[in-house]
Amino acid sequence: GQQLNQSPQSMFIQEGEDVSMNCTSSSIFNTWLWYKQDPGEGPVLLIALYKAGELTSNGRLTAQFGITRKDSFLNISASIPSDVGIYFCAATGGSYIPTFGRGTSLIVHP
Amino acid sequence: SQTIHQWPATLVQPVGSPLSLECTVEGTSNPNLYWYRQAAGRGLQLLFYSVGIGQISSEVPQNLSASRPQDRQFILSSKKLLLSDSGFYLCAWSEDRGHQETQYFGPGTRLLVL
């Protein structure tokens, strides 16, 4: 079945550093989504990408829909302590059921 | 704008007791609705999804069931809870954008079965 390989699994960085995480798959998708989940809360949609090659920013966050439609990355610039959380990628490809990555746990040291 | 609600936020139940978790969506019509379970803060496991009233699809065999009595209401139930049913339950909704589904999650329910 479809799978998303999300990496890295975890990151420990200093405040102010830039962060990069990505998701890859052997399958083609129509939509790539990036979520952030704080402890004890539901995932919140950060960025949605609907077109291959699309590059979208949301504040300090930037994400791209890979041109092959098989991958996506999320960058966070100048990290701050409130960036701490688990980041999930997800992708959909013509069905009602998204495929999710296993998440990247981000810890930011002040 | 659309909002999604789940309740209760936290629940502690004894083994063998029944369960009913409720999810409602406001500000949209005919949404696709989903129930997920998340263990240990990682890995979203899809339990059920629904594309319309009374239409439920189950992704994994288990001790749980789901119902959709109204267009924007999705209920997760169990007749007898097991210890292994403990976890964080998330409801989500999406709009059918023509093969470009975008999901939005509720705040979640923390269930502890003792």
mmCIF file of C-alpha atoms in Angstrom:
data_model
loop_
_atom_site.group_PDB
_atom_site.id
_atom_site.type_symbol
_atom_site.label_atom_id
_atom_site.label_comp_id
_atom_site.label_asym_id
_atom_site.label_seq_id
_atom_site.Cartn_x
_atom_site.Cartn_y
_atom_site.Cartn_z
ATOM 1 C CA GLY A 1 0.000 0.000 0.000
ATOM 2 C CA GLN A 2 0.912 3.652 -0.080
ATOM 3 C CA GLN A 3 3.437 4.845 2.480
ATOM 4 C CA LEU A 4 5.082 8.129 3.306
ATOM 5 C CA ASN A 5 8.649 8.104 4.556
ATOM 6 C CA GLN A 6 9.064 11.112 6.797
ATOM 7 C CA SER A 7 12.481 12.191 8.030
ATOM 8 C CA PRO A 8 14.092 12.932 10.292
ATOM 9 C CA GLN A 9 12.206 11.163 13.051
ATOM 10 C CA SER A 10 13.355 13.759 15.576
ATOM 11 C CA MET A 11 15.363 16.957 15.697
ATOM 12 C CA PHE A 12 17.068 18.780 18.563
ATOM 13 C CA ILE A 13 18.077 22.298 17.594
ATOM 14 C CA GLN A 14 19.028 25.632 19.087
ATOM 15 C CA GLU A 15 16.686 28.583 18.967
ATOM 16 C CA GLY A 16 17.340 30.617 15.832
ATOM 17 C CA GLU A 17 18.410 27.689 13.672
ATOM 18 C CA ASP A 18 16.634 26.723 10.489
ATOM 19 C CA VAL A 19 14.825 23.379 10.235
ATOM 20 C CA SER A 20 14.188 21.141 7.255
ATOM 21 C CA MET A 21 12.110 17.965 7.094
ATOM 22 C CA ASN A 22 10.750 15.974 4.186
ATOM 23 C CA CYS A 23 8.437 13.220 3.077
ATOM 24 C CA THR A 24 8.940 10.861 0.193
ATOM 25 C CA SER A 25 6.903 8.127 -1.404
ATOM 26 C CA SER A 26 7.006 5.687 -4.274
ATOM 27 C CA SER A 27 3.444 6.720 -5.181
ATOM 28 C CA ILE A 28 2.154 9.839 -6.916
ATOM 29 C CA PHE A 29 -0.152 12.171 -4.989
ATOM 30 C CA ASN A 30 -2.468 15.082 -5.857
ATOM 31 C CA THR A 31 -2.177 16.933 -2.552
ATOM 32 C CA TRP A 32 0.506 17.354 0.077
ATOM 33 C CA LEU A 33 -0.360 18.621 3.548
ATOM 34 C CA TRP A 34 1.751 19.613 6.542
ATOM 35 C CA TYR A 35 0.403 19.609 10.115
ATOM 36 C CA LYS A 36 1.761 20.540 13.512
ATOM 37 C CA GLN A 37 0.572 18.818 16.681
ATOM 38 C CA ASP A 38 1.139 20.234 20.145
ATOM 39 C CA PRO A 39 1.009 17.829 23.122
ATOM 40 C CA GLY A 40 -2.556 16.826 23.996
ATOM 41 C CA GLU A 41 -4.097 18.629 21.036
ATOM 42 C CA GLY A 42 -5.253 17.764 17.537
ATOM 43 C CA PRO A 43 -3.006 18.352 14.509
ATOM 44 C CA VAL A 44 -3.343 21.815 12.992
ATOM 45 C CA LEU A 45 -2.999 22.334 9.257
ATOM 46 C CA LEU A 46 0.005 24.512 8.460
ATOM 47 C CA ILE A 47 0.278 24.397 4.680
ATOM 48 C CA ALA A 48 -1.659 22.700 1.882
ATOM 49 C CA LEU A 49 -0.113 22.144 -1.556
ATOM 50 C CA TYR A 50 -2.271 21.311 -4.569
ATOM 51 C CA LYS A 51 0.016 21.608 -7.603
ATOM 52 C CA ALA A 52 3.288 19.901 -8.498
ATOM 53 C CA GLY A 53 6.187 22.328 -8.102
ATOM 54 C CA GLU A 54 4.137 24.665 -5.907
ATOM 55 C CA LEU A 55 6.131 26.549 -3.265
ATOM 56 C CA THR A 56 4.049 28.063 -0.471
ATOM 57 C CA SER A 57 4.982 30.108 2.586
ATOM 58 C CA ASN A 58 3.146 30.705 5.841
ATOM 59 C CA GLY A 59 5.165 33.108 7.974
ATOM 60 C CA ARG A 60 8.469 31.418 8.789
ATOM 61 C CA LEU A 61 7.272 28.165 7.211
ATOM 62 C CA THR A 62 7.883 27.200 3.594
ATOM 63 C CA ALA A 63 6.753 23.993 1.912
ATOM 64 C CA GLN A 64 7.058 22.631 -1.597
ATOM 65 C CA PHE A 65 5.140 20.032 -3.603
ATOM 66 C CA GLY A 66 7.798 18.031 -5.433
ATOM 67 C CA ILE A 67 7.782 18.191 -9.212
ATOM 68 C CA THR A 68 7.581 14.395 -9.426
ATOM 69 C CA ARG A 69 4.504 14.484 -7.101
ATOM 70 C CA LYS A 70 6.236 11.893 -4.915
ATOM 71 C CA ASP A 71 7.746 14.157 -2.269
ATOM 72 C CA SER A 72 7.426 17.345 -0.259
ATOM 73 C CA PHE A 73 9.546 19.300 2.182
ATOM 74 C CA LEU A 74 8.844 21.728 5.005
ATOM 75 C CA ASN A 75 11.334 24.356 6.143
ATOM 76 C CA ILE A 76 11.121 26.458 9.280
ATOM 77 C CA SER A 77 13.370 29.493 9.446
ATOM 78 C CA ALA A 78 14.755 31.081 12.611
ATOM 79 C CA SER A 79 13.142 28.573 14.983
ATOM 80 C CA ILE A 80 11.630 29.721 18.268
ATOM 81 C CA PRO A 81 10.653 27.706 21.371
ATOM 82 C CA SER A 82 6.960 27.600 20.397
ATOM 83 C CA ASP A 83 7.903 25.653 17.259
ATOM 84 C CA VAL A 84 8.250 22.600 19.510
ATOM 85 C CA GLY A 85 5.864 19.809 18.547
ATOM 86 C CA ILE A 86 5.348 16.949 16.146
ATOM 87 C CA TYR A 87 5.114 17.754 12.447
ATOM 88 C CA PHE A 88 3.206 15.396 10.169
ATOM 89 C CA CYS A 89 3.117 15.233 6.423
ATOM 90 C CA ALA A 90 0.083 13.802 4.658
ATOM 91 C CA ALA A 91 -0.823 13.207 1.060
ATOM 92 C CA THR A 92 -3.938 12.323 -0.882
ATOM 93 C CA GLY A 93 -4.193 10.803 -4.309
ATOM 94 C CA GLY A 94 -7.741 10.418 -5.495
ATOM 95 C CA SER A 95 -9.301 8.672 -2.520
ATOM 96 C CA TYR A 96 -10.992 9.880 0.664
ATOM 97 C CA ILE A 97 -8.188 8.474 2.763
ATOM 98 C CA PRO A 98 -5.001 10.498 3.306
ATOM 99 C CA THR A 99 -1.705 8.762 3.869
ATOM 100 C CA PHE A 100 0.258 10.130 6.820
ATOM 101 C CA GLY A 101 3.934 10.173 7.648
ATOM 102 C CA ARG A 102 4.998 8.992 11.101
ATOM 103 C CA GLY A 103 5.927 12.485 12.210
ATOM 104 C CA THR A 104 9.016 14.528 13.034
ATOM 105 C CA SER A 105 9.438 15.492 16.663
ATOM 106 C CA LEU A 106 11.023 18.942 16.974
ATOM 107 C CA ILE A 107 12.665 20.183 20.169
ATOM 108 C CA VAL A 108 14.034 23.707 20.287
ATOM 109 C CA HIS A 109 16.526 24.650 23.007
ATOM 110 C CA PRO A 110 16.379 28.306 24.075
ATOM 111 C CA SER B 1 -15.761 29.503 8.929
ATOM 112 C CA GLN B 2 -15.798 25.820 9.738
ATOM 113 C CA THR B 3 -15.220 24.453 13.219
ATOM 114 C CA ILE B 4 -15.024 20.931 14.605
ATOM 115 C CA HIS B 5 -15.870 19.959 18.166
ATOM 116 C CA GLN B 6 -15.169 16.825 20.162
ATOM 117 C CA TRP B 7 -16.343 15.837 23.590
ATOM 118 C CA PRO B 8 -15.530 14.920 26.141
ATOM 119 C CA ALA B 9 -11.955 16.203 26.177
ATOM 120 C CA THR B 10 -10.854 13.569 28.675
ATOM 121 C CA LEU B 11 -12.488 10.352 29.810
ATOM 122 C CA VAL B 12 -11.533 7.683 32.330
ATOM 123 C CA GLN B 13 -13.575 4.497 32.055
ATOM 124 C CA PRO B 14 -13.408 1.039 33.655
ATOM 125 C CA VAL B 15 -12.799 -2.046 31.556
ATOM 126 C CA GLY B 16 -16.064 -3.485 30.282
ATOM 127 C CA SER B 17 -17.973 -0.200 30.373
ATOM 128 C CA PRO B 18 -19.586 1.358 27.256
ATOM 129 C CA LEU B 19 -18.174 4.285 25.338
ATOM 130 C CA SER B 20 -19.628 7.125 23.331
ATOM 131 C CA LEU B 21 -17.475 9.893 21.862
ATOM 132 C CA GLU B 22 -19.090 12.628 19.859
ATOM 133 C CA CYS B 23 -17.830 14.824 17.050
ATOM 134 C CA THR B 24 -19.705 17.642 15.349
ATOM 135 C CA VAL B 25 -18.761 19.956 12.518
ATOM 136 C CA GLU B 26 -20.152 23.446 11.924
ATOM 137 C CA GLY B 27 -20.048 25.710 8.915
ATOM 138 C CA THR B 28 -20.050 23.091 6.152
ATOM 139 C CA SER B 29 -22.420 20.582 4.666
ATOM 140 C CA ASN B 30 -21.933 16.975 3.592
ATOM 141 C CA PRO B 31 -18.380 16.708 4.921
ATOM 142 C CA ASN B 32 -16.397 13.500 4.872
ATOM 143 C CA LEU B 33 -15.839 12.488 8.497
ATOM 144 C CA TYR B 34 -13.091 10.397 10.055
ATOM 145 C CA TRP B 35 -12.138 8.806 13.383
ATOM 146 C CA TYR B 36 -8.453 8.212 14.160
ATOM 147 C CA ARG B 37 -6.638 6.763 17.153
ATOM 148 C CA GLN B 38 -3.203 7.975 18.092
ATOM 149 C CA ALA B 39 -0.986 6.051 20.503
ATOM 150 C CA ALA B 40 1.931 7.613 22.378
ATOM 151 C CA GLY B 41 1.713 10.918 20.491
ATOM 152 C CA ARG B 42 2.726 9.459 17.132
ATOM 153 C CA GLY B 43 1.205 7.503 14.279
ATOM 154 C CA LEU B 44 -2.383 8.231 13.251
ATOM 155 C CA GLN B 45 -4.409 5.052 12.786
ATOM 156 C CA LEU B 46 -7.586 5.490 10.766
ATOM 157 C CA LEU B 47 -10.502 3.685 12.430
ATOM 158 C CA PHE B 48 -13.605 4.731 10.465
ATOM 159 C CA TYR B 49 -14.648 7.161 7.788
ATOM 160 C CA SER B 50 -17.987 8.304 6.433
ATOM 161 C CA VAL B 51 -18.923 10.018 3.178
ATOM 162 C CA GLY B 52 -22.582 10.539 4.110
ATOM 163 C CA ILE B 53 -25.341 9.956 6.650
ATOM 164 C CA GLY B 54 -25.539 6.301 7.600
ATOM 165 C CA GLN B 55 -22.487 5.409 5.468
ATOM 166 C CA ILE B 56 -19.640 4.023 7.572
ATOM 167 C CA SER B 57 -16.472 2.326 6.393
ATOM 168 C CA SER B 58 -14.263 0.489 8.844
ATOM 169 C CA GLU B 59 -10.538 0.366 8.287
ATOM 170 C CA VAL B 60 -9.542 -2.075 11.013
ATOM 171 C CA PRO B 61 -11.453 -4.817 12.839
ATOM 172 C CA GLN B 62 -11.785 -3.928 16.490
ATOM 173 C CA ASN B 63 -13.910 -3.432 19.544
ATOM 174 C CA LEU B 64 -15.293 -0.107 18.309
ATOM 175 C CA SER B 65 -18.110 1.026 16.035
ATOM 176 C CA ALA B 66 -19.098 4.327 14.461
ATOM 177 C CA SER B 67 -22.352 5.948 13.461
ATOM 178 C CA ARG B 68 -23.386 9.080 11.589
ATOM 179 C CA PRO B 69 -26.953 9.914 12.603
ATOM 180 C CA GLN B 70 -26.828 13.430 11.149
ATOM 181 C CA ASP B 71 -24.893 15.110 8.334
ATOM 182 C CA ARG B 72 -22.392 16.809 10.648
ATOM 183 C CA GLN B 73 -22.340 14.391 13.589
ATOM 184 C CA PHE B 74 -20.038 11.409 13.945
ATOM 185 C CA ILE B 75 -20.104 9.098 16.970
ATOM 186 C CA LEU B 76 -17.555 6.531 18.102
ATOM 187 C CA SER B 77 -18.901 3.792 20.367
ATOM 188 C CA SER B 78 -18.056 0.613 22.168
ATOM 189 C CA LYS B 79 -20.267 -1.798 24.105
ATOM 190 C CA LYS B 80 -17.428 -3.045 26.310
ATOM 191 C CA LEU B 81 -14.121 -1.226 26.581
ATOM 192 C CA LEU B 82 -10.796 -3.058 26.666
ATOM 193 C CA LEU B 83 -7.563 -1.846 28.219
ATOM 194 C CA SER B 84 -6.118 -1.629 24.718
ATOM 195 C CA ASP B 85 -8.763 0.938 23.759
ATOM 196 C CA SER B 86 -6.880 3.590 25.731
ATOM 197 C CA GLY B 87 -5.478 6.345 23.542
ATOM 198 C CA PHE B 88 -6.031 9.720 21.973
ATOM 199 C CA TYR B 89 -9.028 9.792 19.623
ATOM 200 C CA LEU B 90 -9.191 12.360 16.883
ATOM 201 C CA CYS B 91 -12.103 13.279 14.680
ATOM 202 C CA ALA B 92 -11.472 14.981 11.354
ATOM 203 C CA TRP B 93 -13.507 16.360 8.481
ATOM 204 C CA SER B 94 -12.674 17.089 4.882
ATOM 205 C CA GLU B 95 -14.275 18.604 1.839
ATOM 206 C CA ASP B 96 -14.334 16.696 -1.396
ATOM 207 C CA ARG B 97 -12.283 18.961 -3.661
ATOM 208 C CA GLY B 98 -12.225 16.540 -6.547
ATOM 209 C CA HIS B 99 -9.382 14.168 -5.611
ATOM 210 C CA GLN B 100 -7.709 16.814 -3.445
ATOM 211 C CA GLU B 101 -8.916 16.077 0.056
ATOM 212 C CA THR B 102 -7.774 18.396 2.831
ATOM 213 C CA GLN B 103 -8.414 17.191 6.376
ATOM 214 C CA TYR B 104 -9.008 19.324 9.449
ATOM 215 C CA PHE B 105 -8.768 17.801 12.898
ATOM 216 C CA GLY B 106 -10.702 18.302 16.111
ATOM 217 C CA PRO B 107 -9.072 18.877 19.499
ATOM 218 C CA GLY B 108 -9.160 15.179 20.431
ATOM 219 C CA THR B 109 -10.422 13.047 23.322
ATOM 220 C CA ARG B 110 -7.992 11.411 25.733
ATOM 221 C CA LEU B 111 -9.420 8.030 26.801
ATOM 222 C CA LEU B 112 -7.950 6.047 29.662
ATOM 223 C CA VAL B 113 -9.376 2.593 30.317
ATOM 224 C CA LEU B 114 -8.533 1.172 33.745
#
